[in-house]
């Protein structure tokens, strides 16, 4: 019997398995009721009394050792199958996680905000779901102005009062002016909506930044200098600007600003349609009607406003040809833009 115990000990010590199922087979073979060790326990009853002490000890040792060994094998087998299944390598050193990148529209938006912040403008925001007053009426839009039309504006409700998605961030001008008095110097970034067919050149939502400066003696010269400073900070120190007369209901006089094409340096290319200039924003002196409708004394105060599309500026900086790229969340596109902010 001693030999048998020793033989089982050696056997169990040298067991090797490759799966949890094999461990279970071994447990049954050695430790179950009909297993080899139980068999020896049965034989032990008939052993001569003077041998019982020594043999009993050895048997117990064998049983404990077998139980430990089977447990160890079970741990090894379950560990290795998990590693195999998940491809997990627990010995690998941790590597730095790849960092995400900023969305190009946010990079450009932050840059615009930075430039205006240096001139003392602070950020103001307003709701995307608006009413007629803030988007149109307070901004001097005539009752029959085409911009109010169904073709441009997404209406959420028409009765009893209009509720709509704002079509421009100029609505934030009203929101700020009706609750504060000059000096006002704000910049309003935000998303706007228009009912347009989606294509490479138009989308039903896009982003704008609006700037507003109202104080005593604000003149067109202040506007021009601000525009020049912005253009040079944004597109480089050699950038030229030009203002063309235009019309917006909320500014008088109104202008559109072009910058010298930053792709060809003003020489003329396909991007600027060989004119050397590209349009980037609308601006003007705040119409006295707008100041008055917001409770600001237009005989004492004057102001300028400007508004630009962030997508447009981003296209100029990065030459993104298809507007839809901005909202498709394609990592291959987005990961090309790196910025510290
Ligand atoms: N709100 C105009 C638009 O969406 C842009 C604009 C033009 C804003 C002139 C202004 C401005 O503040 O003065 O097309």
mmCIF file of C-alpha atoms and ligand atoms in Angstrom:
data_model
loop_
_atom_site.group_PDB
_atom_site.id
_atom_site.type_symbol
_atom_site.label_atom_id
_atom_site.label_comp_id
_atom_site.label_asym_id
_atom_site.label_seq_id
_atom_site.Cartn_x
_atom_site.Cartn_y
_atom_site.Cartn_z
ATOM 1 C CA UNK A 1 0.000 0.000 0.000
ATOM 2 C CA UNK A 2 2.900 2.339 0.715
ATOM 3 C CA UNK A 3 4.184 1.752 -2.811
ATOM 4 C CA UNK A 4 0.796 2.495 -4.249
ATOM 5 C CA UNK A 5 0.614 5.778 -2.290
ATOM 6 C CA UNK A 6 4.079 6.821 -3.492
ATOM 7 C CA UNK A 7 3.251 5.925 -7.080
ATOM 8 C CA UNK A 8 0.062 8.046 -7.026
ATOM 9 C CA UNK A 9 1.993 10.918 -5.469
ATOM 10 C CA UNK A 10 4.562 10.905 -8.283
ATOM 11 C CA UNK A 11 1.882 10.560 -10.893
ATOM 12 C CA UNK A 12 -0.177 13.489 -9.606
ATOM 13 C CA UNK A 13 2.856 15.692 -9.092
ATOM 14 C CA UNK A 14 3.737 15.362 -12.780
ATOM 15 C CA UNK A 15 0.273 15.996 -14.198
ATOM 16 C CA UNK A 16 -0.113 18.509 -17.018
ATOM 17 C CA UNK A 17 -3.290 19.796 -18.653
ATOM 18 C CA UNK A 18 -4.272 22.154 -21.457
ATOM 19 C CA UNK A 19 -7.916 22.786 -20.668
ATOM 20 C CA UNK A 20 -10.350 23.119 -17.789
ATOM 21 C CA UNK A 21 -12.208 20.011 -19.025
ATOM 22 C CA UNK A 22 -9.063 17.886 -18.589
ATOM 23 C CA UNK A 23 -8.720 19.109 -14.999
ATOM 24 C CA UNK A 24 -12.244 17.944 -14.278
ATOM 25 C CA UNK A 25 -11.447 14.491 -15.707
ATOM 26 C CA UNK A 26 -8.421 14.281 -13.426
ATOM 27 C CA UNK A 27 -10.427 15.333 -10.404
ATOM 28 C CA UNK A 28 -12.869 12.509 -11.093
ATOM 29 C CA UNK A 29 -10.045 10.047 -11.677
ATOM 30 C CA UNK A 30 -8.304 10.777 -8.350
ATOM 31 C CA UNK A 31 -10.616 12.554 -5.944
ATOM 32 C CA UNK A 32 -14.206 11.519 -6.649
ATOM 33 C CA UNK A 33 -16.000 8.846 -4.581
ATOM 34 C CA UNK A 34 -14.902 6.169 -7.001
ATOM 35 C CA UNK A 35 -11.515 7.760 -7.631
ATOM 36 C CA UNK A 36 -8.115 6.183 -6.928
ATOM 37 C CA UNK A 37 -7.588 7.897 -3.579
ATOM 38 C CA UNK A 38 -11.047 6.942 -2.256
ATOM 39 C CA UNK A 39 -10.262 3.415 -3.326
ATOM 40 C CA UNK A 40 -7.137 3.458 -1.145
ATOM 41 C CA UNK A 41 -9.169 4.906 1.732
ATOM 42 C CA UNK A 42 -11.467 1.866 1.469
ATOM 43 C CA UNK A 43 -8.545 -0.553 1.443
ATOM 44 C CA UNK A 44 -7.175 1.258 4.527
ATOM 45 C CA UNK A 45 -9.999 -0.228 6.686
ATOM 46 C CA UNK A 46 -8.516 -3.701 6.326
ATOM 47 C CA UNK A 47 -4.944 -2.689 7.114
ATOM 48 C CA UNK A 48 -3.267 -4.229 10.180
ATOM 49 C CA UNK A 49 -3.673 -1.970 13.290
ATOM 50 C CA UNK A 50 0.066 -1.460 13.821
ATOM 51 C CA UNK A 51 0.406 -0.003 10.284
ATOM 52 C CA UNK A 52 -2.636 2.261 10.533
ATOM 53 C CA UNK A 53 -0.862 5.252 12.055
ATOM 54 C CA UNK A 54 1.856 5.566 9.419
ATOM 55 C CA UNK A 55 -0.348 4.693 6.479
ATOM 56 C CA UNK A 56 -3.144 6.993 7.657
ATOM 57 C CA UNK A 57 -0.728 9.914 7.745
ATOM 58 C CA UNK A 58 0.629 9.140 4.283
ATOM 59 C CA UNK A 59 -2.878 8.773 2.884
ATOM 60 C CA UNK A 60 -3.912 12.141 4.280
ATOM 61 C CA UNK A 61 -0.800 13.750 2.829
ATOM 62 C CA UNK A 62 -1.607 12.250 -0.547
ATOM 63 C CA UNK A 63 -5.182 13.481 -0.465
ATOM 64 C CA UNK A 64 -4.188 17.030 0.490
ATOM 65 C CA UNK A 65 -1.441 17.137 -2.053
ATOM 66 C CA UNK A 66 -3.781 15.872 -4.812
ATOM 67 C CA UNK A 67 -6.433 18.466 -3.923
ATOM 68 C CA UNK A 68 -3.854 21.286 -4.027
ATOM 69 C CA UNK A 69 -2.434 20.074 -7.301
ATOM 70 C CA UNK A 70 -5.838 19.833 -8.990
ATOM 71 C CA UNK A 71 -6.716 23.351 -7.773
ATOM 72 C CA UNK A 72 -3.466 24.714 -9.139
ATOM 73 C CA UNK A 73 -4.043 23.019 -12.485
ATOM 74 C CA UNK A 74 -7.576 24.442 -12.621
ATOM 75 C CA UNK A 75 -6.302 27.987 -12.080
ATOM 76 C CA UNK A 76 -3.659 27.593 -14.753
ATOM 77 C CA UNK A 77 -6.130 26.177 -17.262
ATOM 78 C CA UNK A 78 -8.774 28.870 -16.736
ATOM 79 C CA UNK A 79 -6.128 31.616 -16.894
ATOM 80 C CA UNK A 80 -4.679 30.404 -20.132
ATOM 81 C CA UNK A 81 -8.023 29.941 -21.849
ATOM 82 C CA UNK A 82 -9.078 33.503 -20.928
ATOM 83 C CA UNK A 83 -5.874 34.902 -22.257
ATOM 84 C CA UNK A 84 -6.324 32.985 -25.456
ATOM 85 C CA UNK A 85 -9.951 33.994 -25.853
ATOM 86 C CA UNK A 86 -9.412 37.739 -25.350
ATOM 87 C CA UNK A 87 -5.946 38.031 -26.812
ATOM 88 C CA UNK A 88 -5.010 39.589 -23.484
ATOM 89 C CA UNK A 89 -1.324 39.741 -22.760
ATOM 90 C CA UNK A 90 -0.962 40.413 -19.062
ATOM 91 C CA UNK A 91 2.799 40.653 -19.312
ATOM 92 C CA UNK A 92 2.722 43.586 -21.722
ATOM 93 C CA UNK A 93 3.898 46.958 -20.410
ATOM 94 C CA UNK A 94 1.232 49.649 -20.552
ATOM 95 C CA UNK A 95 1.667 51.911 -23.552
ATOM 96 C CA UNK A 96 0.259 55.475 -23.705
ATOM 97 C CA UNK A 97 -3.322 55.513 -25.030
ATOM 98 C CA UNK A 98 -3.687 57.219 -28.402
ATOM 99 C CA UNK A 99 -5.072 60.732 -27.884
ATOM 100 C CA UNK A 100 -8.122 61.954 -29.773
ATOM 101 C CA UNK A 101 -8.009 65.116 -31.845
ATOM 102 C CA UNK A 102 -10.101 68.268 -31.887
ATOM 103 C CA UNK A 103 -12.839 68.639 -34.452
ATOM 104 C CA UNK A 104 -11.604 71.058 -37.139
ATOM 105 C CA UNK A 105 -14.636 73.301 -36.595
ATOM 106 C CA UNK A 106 -13.786 73.551 -32.896
ATOM 107 C CA UNK A 107 -10.137 74.316 -33.629
ATOM 108 C CA UNK A 108 -11.188 77.210 -35.847
ATOM 109 C CA UNK A 109 -13.932 78.334 -33.484
ATOM 110 C CA UNK A 110 -11.480 78.444 -30.567
ATOM 111 C CA UNK A 111 -9.027 80.404 -32.665
ATOM 112 C CA UNK A 112 -11.693 82.992 -33.589
ATOM 113 C CA UNK A 113 -12.704 83.297 -29.928
ATOM 114 C CA UNK A 114 -9.037 83.737 -28.915
ATOM 115 C CA UNK A 115 -8.495 86.554 -31.410
ATOM 116 C CA UNK A 116 -11.590 88.459 -30.301
ATOM 117 C CA UNK A 117 -10.835 87.805 -26.631
ATOM 118 C CA UNK A 118 -7.577 89.701 -27.110
ATOM 119 C CA UNK A 119 -9.684 92.698 -28.198
ATOM 120 C CA UNK A 120 -11.809 92.456 -25.063
ATOM 121 C CA UNK A 121 -14.787 90.486 -26.425
ATOM 122 C CA UNK A 122 -16.387 87.929 -24.132
ATOM 123 C CA UNK A 123 -18.489 84.924 -25.091
ATOM 124 C CA UNK A 124 -22.288 85.062 -25.084
ATOM 125 C CA UNK A 125 -24.594 82.201 -25.976
ATOM 126 C CA UNK A 126 -28.270 81.814 -26.751
ATOM 127 C CA UNK A 127 -30.762 79.021 -27.397
ATOM 128 C CA UNK A 128 -30.964 77.161 -30.718
ATOM 129 C CA UNK A 129 -34.751 76.962 -30.446
ATOM 130 C CA UNK A 130 -35.902 80.531 -30.750
ATOM 131 C CA UNK A 131 -38.919 82.735 -31.372
ATOM 132 C CA UNK A 132 -39.647 85.082 -34.237
ATOM 133 C CA UNK A 133 -38.806 88.170 -32.185
ATOM 134 C CA UNK A 134 -35.197 87.259 -31.432
ATOM 135 C CA UNK A 135 -34.364 85.855 -34.861
ATOM 136 C CA UNK A 136 -36.240 88.296 -37.121
ATOM 137 C CA UNK A 137 -38.495 91.044 -35.760
ATOM 138 C CA UNK A 138 -36.078 92.625 -33.287
ATOM 139 C CA UNK A 139 -33.428 92.616 -36.026
ATOM 140 C CA UNK A 140 -35.487 94.795 -38.331
ATOM 141 C CA UNK A 141 -36.633 92.057 -40.727
ATOM 142 C CA UNK A 142 -39.780 93.233 -42.536
ATOM 143 C CA UNK A 143 -42.866 91.060 -42.017
ATOM 144 C CA UNK A 144 -42.573 89.749 -45.569
ATOM 145 C CA UNK A 145 -38.808 89.271 -45.615
ATOM 146 C CA UNK A 146 -37.959 86.120 -47.587
ATOM 147 C CA UNK A 147 -35.670 84.774 -44.833
ATOM 148 C CA UNK A 148 -38.754 84.056 -42.733
ATOM 149 C CA UNK A 149 -40.029 81.801 -45.472
ATOM 150 C CA UNK A 150 -40.620 78.089 -44.958
ATOM 151 C CA UNK A 151 -37.879 77.434 -47.516
ATOM 152 C CA UNK A 152 -35.241 78.845 -45.202
ATOM 153 C CA UNK A 153 -36.499 78.389 -41.704
ATOM 154 C CA UNK A 154 -37.334 75.226 -39.808
ATOM 155 C CA UNK A 155 -40.498 75.989 -37.887
ATOM 156 C CA UNK A 156 -41.301 73.945 -34.817
ATOM 157 C CA UNK A 157 -44.620 75.645 -34.182
ATOM 158 C CA UNK A 158 -46.579 78.285 -36.107
ATOM 159 C CA UNK A 159 -49.592 78.775 -33.884
ATOM 160 C CA UNK A 160 -50.261 80.672 -31.605
ATOM 161 C CA UNK A 161 -46.708 82.037 -31.970
ATOM 162 C CA UNK A 162 -43.758 81.068 -34.119
ATOM 163 C CA UNK A 163 -41.183 78.755 -32.565
ATOM 164 C CA UNK A 164 -38.250 77.985 -34.829
ATOM 165 C CA UNK A 165 -34.650 76.856 -35.114
ATOM 166 C CA UNK A 166 -32.467 79.953 -35.327
ATOM 167 C CA UNK A 167 -31.191 80.657 -38.822
ATOM 168 C CA UNK A 168 -28.325 82.829 -37.591
ATOM 169 C CA UNK A 169 -26.488 83.706 -34.366
ATOM 170 C CA UNK A 170 -27.553 87.359 -34.721
ATOM 171 C CA UNK A 171 -30.404 86.357 -32.401
ATOM 172 C CA UNK A 172 -27.876 86.379 -29.545
ATOM 173 C CA UNK A 173 -27.320 90.124 -30.175
ATOM 174 C CA UNK A 174 -30.917 90.758 -29.182
ATOM 175 C CA UNK A 175 -30.720 88.409 -26.213
ATOM 176 C CA UNK A 176 -27.727 90.308 -24.820
ATOM 177 C CA UNK A 177 -28.874 93.843 -25.662
ATOM 178 C CA UNK A 178 -32.336 93.472 -24.156
ATOM 179 C CA UNK A 179 -30.785 92.605 -20.795
ATOM 180 C CA UNK A 180 -27.723 94.840 -20.641
ATOM 181 C CA UNK A 181 -26.601 98.355 -21.418
ATOM 182 C CA UNK A 182 -23.417 99.436 -23.263
ATOM 183 C CA UNK A 183 -20.535 99.024 -23.294
ATOM 184 C CA UNK A 184 -21.280 95.637 -24.866
ATOM 185 C CA UNK A 185 -18.518 93.626 -26.487
ATOM 186 C CA UNK A 186 -19.528 90.044 -27.159
ATOM 187 C CA UNK A 187 -18.737 87.152 -29.424
ATOM 188 C CA UNK A 188 -21.400 84.491 -29.980
ATOM 189 C CA UNK A 189 -20.404 81.125 -31.424
ATOM 190 C CA UNK A 190 -23.147 78.632 -32.130
ATOM 191 C CA UNK A 191 -25.025 76.260 -34.395
ATOM 192 C CA UNK A 192 -27.652 77.493 -36.817
ATOM 193 C CA UNK A 193 -30.200 75.744 -39.039
ATOM 194 C CA UNK A 194 -31.561 76.357 -42.529
ATOM 195 C CA UNK A 195 -33.872 74.303 -44.638
ATOM 196 C CA UNK A 196 -31.445 73.527 -47.461
ATOM 197 C CA UNK A 197 -30.893 70.412 -49.529
ATOM 198 C CA UNK A 198 -27.745 68.722 -48.219
ATOM 199 C CA UNK A 199 -24.852 68.751 -50.691
ATOM 200 C CA UNK A 200 -21.087 69.249 -50.760
ATOM 201 C CA UNK A 201 -21.661 73.003 -50.544
ATOM 202 C CA UNK A 202 -24.716 73.347 -48.281
ATOM 203 C CA UNK A 203 -26.029 71.708 -45.141
ATOM 204 C CA UNK A 204 -29.187 72.040 -43.082
ATOM 205 C CA UNK A 205 -27.100 72.982 -40.072
ATOM 206 C CA UNK A 206 -23.816 74.815 -39.770
ATOM 207 C CA UNK A 207 -21.949 77.093 -37.380
ATOM 208 C CA UNK A 208 -21.535 80.823 -37.072
ATOM 209 C CA UNK A 209 -19.704 83.318 -34.946
ATOM 210 C CA UNK A 210 -21.285 86.687 -34.369
ATOM 211 C CA UNK A 211 -19.515 89.703 -32.879
ATOM 212 C CA UNK A 212 -21.168 92.824 -31.474
ATOM 213 C CA UNK A 213 -19.664 96.015 -30.101
ATOM 214 C CA UNK A 214 -21.923 98.771 -28.803
ATOM 215 C CA UNK A 215 -20.682 101.877 -26.982
ATOM 216 C CA UNK A 216 -20.505 105.645 -27.346
ATOM 217 C CA UNK A 217 -18.729 106.811 -30.542
ATOM 218 C CA UNK A 218 -18.250 103.384 -32.125
ATOM 219 C CA UNK A 219 -17.531 104.101 -35.791
ATOM 220 C CA UNK A 220 -17.061 102.293 -39.072
ATOM 221 C CA UNK A 221 -13.315 102.881 -38.646
ATOM 222 C CA UNK A 222 -13.414 100.723 -35.482
ATOM 223 C CA UNK A 223 -15.146 97.996 -37.468
ATOM 224 C CA UNK A 224 -12.595 98.147 -40.259
ATOM 225 C CA UNK A 225 -9.629 98.007 -37.913
ATOM 226 C CA UNK A 226 -11.166 95.083 -36.014
ATOM 227 C CA UNK A 227 -11.722 93.224 -39.283
ATOM 228 C CA UNK A 228 -8.168 93.824 -40.441
ATOM 229 C CA UNK A 229 -6.767 92.643 -37.116
ATOM 230 C CA UNK A 230 -8.944 89.525 -37.227
ATOM 231 C CA UNK A 231 -8.026 88.677 -40.828
ATOM 232 C CA UNK A 232 -4.291 89.007 -40.200
ATOM 233 C CA UNK A 233 -4.370 87.004 -36.976
ATOM 234 C CA UNK A 234 -6.429 84.299 -38.630
ATOM 235 C CA UNK A 235 -4.822 84.050 -42.072
ATOM 236 C CA UNK A 236 -1.375 85.573 -41.662
ATOM 237 C CA UNK A 237 0.220 89.067 -41.566
ATOM 238 C CA UNK A 238 0.217 89.568 -45.346
ATOM 239 C CA UNK A 239 -3.556 89.161 -45.652
ATOM 240 C CA UNK A 240 -5.384 92.044 -47.369
ATOM 241 C CA UNK A 241 -9.053 92.848 -46.808
ATOM 242 C CA UNK A 242 -11.644 94.633 -48.910
ATOM 243 C CA UNK A 243 -15.173 95.722 -48.059
ATOM 244 C CA UNK A 244 -18.022 95.649 -50.563
ATOM 245 C CA UNK A 245 -21.333 97.433 -49.913
ATOM 246 C CA UNK A 246 -24.111 94.995 -49.060
ATOM 247 C CA UNK A 247 -27.468 94.794 -47.342
ATOM 248 C CA UNK A 248 -28.606 93.235 -44.065
ATOM 249 C CA UNK A 249 -31.798 94.357 -42.313
ATOM 250 C CA UNK A 250 -30.014 94.774 -38.982
ATOM 251 C CA UNK A 251 -27.044 96.883 -40.125
ATOM 252 C CA UNK A 252 -26.802 100.226 -41.916
ATOM 253 C CA UNK A 253 -24.515 100.645 -43.713
ATOM 254 C CA UNK A 254 -23.748 96.978 -44.378
ATOM 255 C CA UNK A 255 -20.758 95.380 -46.025
ATOM 256 C CA UNK A 256 -19.293 92.051 -46.984
ATOM 257 C CA UNK A 257 -15.635 91.440 -46.358
ATOM 258 C CA UNK A 258 -13.308 89.637 -48.726
ATOM 259 C CA UNK A 259 -9.770 88.605 -47.906
ATOM 260 C CA UNK A 260 -6.964 88.136 -50.391
ATOM 261 C CA UNK A 261 -7.071 84.459 -51.361
ATOM 262 C CA UNK A 262 -4.753 82.650 -48.985
ATOM 263 C CA UNK A 263 -4.225 79.773 -51.393
ATOM 264 C CA UNK A 264 -2.702 81.758 -54.253
ATOM 265 C CA UNK A 265 -1.721 84.861 -52.260
ATOM 266 C CA UNK A 266 -4.097 86.988 -54.350
ATOM 267 C CA UNK A 267 -2.699 86.025 -57.748
ATOM 268 C CA UNK A 268 -5.819 84.155 -58.797
ATOM 269 C CA UNK A 269 -6.620 80.413 -58.652
ATOM 270 C CA UNK A 270 -9.538 78.020 -59.038
ATOM 271 C CA UNK A 271 -10.494 78.447 -55.372
ATOM 272 C CA UNK A 272 -10.984 82.226 -55.655
ATOM 273 C CA UNK A 273 -12.390 81.843 -59.174
ATOM 274 C CA UNK A 274 -9.355 83.758 -60.438
ATOM 275 C CA UNK A 275 -10.380 86.968 -58.707
ATOM 276 C CA UNK A 276 -7.699 86.860 -56.001
ATOM 277 C CA UNK A 277 -10.382 87.473 -53.331
ATOM 278 C CA UNK A 278 -12.669 85.254 -51.228
ATOM 279 C CA UNK A 279 -15.688 86.383 -49.283
ATOM 280 C CA UNK A 280 -15.628 85.512 -45.592
ATOM 281 C CA UNK A 281 -18.153 87.529 -43.603
ATOM 282 C CA UNK A 282 -20.972 90.056 -43.377
ATOM 283 C CA UNK A 283 -20.823 93.147 -41.203
ATOM 284 C CA UNK A 284 -22.035 96.686 -40.672
ATOM 285 C CA UNK A 285 -23.078 99.385 -38.235
ATOM 286 C CA UNK A 286 -25.950 98.214 -36.035
ATOM 287 C CA UNK A 287 -29.175 99.749 -37.387
ATOM 288 C CA UNK A 288 -30.579 102.287 -34.871
ATOM 289 C CA UNK A 289 -33.936 100.472 -35.130
ATOM 290 C CA UNK A 290 -32.276 97.355 -33.665
ATOM 291 C CA UNK A 291 -30.743 99.302 -30.773
ATOM 292 C CA UNK A 292 -34.097 100.925 -30.007
ATOM 293 C CA UNK A 293 -36.050 97.659 -30.204
ATOM 294 C CA UNK A 294 -33.693 96.249 -27.563
ATOM 295 C CA UNK A 295 -34.016 99.270 -25.260
ATOM 296 C CA UNK A 296 -30.718 100.982 -26.094
ATOM 297 C CA UNK A 297 -30.682 104.740 -26.730
ATOM 298 C CA UNK A 298 -29.564 105.110 -30.350
ATOM 299 C CA UNK A 299 -28.940 108.852 -29.993
ATOM 300 C CA UNK A 300 -26.228 108.117 -27.462
ATOM 301 C CA UNK A 301 -24.845 104.746 -28.555
ATOM 302 C CA UNK A 302 -23.712 103.206 -31.806
ATOM 303 C CA UNK A 303 -22.232 99.846 -32.606
ATOM 304 C CA UNK A 304 -20.925 97.448 -35.178
ATOM 305 C CA UNK A 305 -21.736 93.788 -35.778
ATOM 306 C CA UNK A 306 -20.266 91.050 -37.886
ATOM 307 C CA UNK A 307 -21.099 87.444 -38.572
ATOM 308 C CA UNK A 308 -19.233 84.622 -40.244
ATOM 309 C CA UNK A 309 -19.654 80.937 -40.991
ATOM 310 C CA UNK A 310 -17.135 78.733 -39.192
ATOM 311 C CA UNK A 311 -17.299 76.106 -41.960
ATOM 312 C CA UNK A 312 -16.304 78.737 -44.497
ATOM 313 C CA UNK A 313 -13.259 79.848 -42.494
ATOM 314 C CA UNK A 314 -12.323 76.208 -41.864
ATOM 315 C CA UNK A 315 -12.523 75.456 -45.593
ATOM 316 C CA UNK A 316 -10.188 78.314 -46.284
ATOM 317 C CA UNK A 317 -7.691 77.126 -43.695
ATOM 318 C CA UNK A 318 -7.849 73.408 -44.465
ATOM 319 C CA UNK A 319 -9.340 73.160 -47.964
ATOM 320 C CA UNK A 320 -12.093 70.754 -47.013
ATOM 321 C CA UNK A 321 -13.984 70.275 -50.269
ATOM 322 C CA UNK A 322 -17.154 68.635 -48.987
ATOM 323 C CA UNK A 323 -19.128 70.218 -46.128
ATOM 324 C CA UNK A 324 -20.666 66.870 -45.240
ATOM 325 C CA UNK A 325 -17.285 65.654 -43.951
ATOM 326 C CA UNK A 326 -17.730 67.862 -40.893
ATOM 327 C CA UNK A 327 -20.721 65.921 -39.608
ATOM 328 C CA UNK A 328 -19.981 62.355 -40.711
ATOM 329 C CA UNK A 329 -17.670 61.493 -37.796
ATOM 330 C CA UNK A 330 -15.230 59.648 -40.021
ATOM 331 C CA UNK A 331 -12.150 59.074 -37.865
ATOM 332 C CA UNK A 332 -9.885 59.048 -40.928
ATOM 333 C CA UNK A 333 -10.960 62.619 -41.650
ATOM 334 C CA UNK A 334 -11.085 63.888 -38.066
ATOM 335 C CA UNK A 335 -7.722 62.509 -36.936
ATOM 336 C CA UNK A 336 -5.886 64.699 -39.468
ATOM 337 C CA UNK A 337 -6.484 67.815 -37.376
ATOM 338 C CA UNK A 338 -4.192 68.343 -34.414
ATOM 339 C CA UNK A 339 -4.249 71.270 -32.076
ATOM 340 C CA UNK A 340 -3.021 72.110 -28.605
ATOM 341 C CA UNK A 341 -6.486 73.460 -27.723
HETATM 342 N N1 LIG B 1 -26.634 86.989 -39.798
HETATM 343 C C1 LIG B 1 -26.015 87.045 -41.094
HETATM 344 C C2 LIG B 1 -26.226 85.721 -41.816
HETATM 345 O O1 LIG B 1 -26.587 84.760 -41.202
HETATM 346 C C3 LIG B 1 -24.555 87.295 -40.974
HETATM 347 C C4 LIG B 1 -24.294 88.689 -40.516
HETATM 348 C C5 LIG B 1 -24.163 89.684 -41.415
HETATM 349 C C6 LIG B 1 -24.190 88.974 -39.170
HETATM 350 C C7 LIG B 1 -23.919 91.004 -41.032
HETATM 351 C C8 LIG B 1 -23.929 90.278 -38.748
HETATM 352 C C9 LIG B 1 -23.806 91.276 -39.690
HETATM 353 O O2 LIG B 1 -23.819 90.607 -37.473
HETATM 354 O O3 LIG B 1 -23.552 92.539 -39.299
HETATM 355 O O4 LIG B 1 -26.040 85.645 -42.996
#
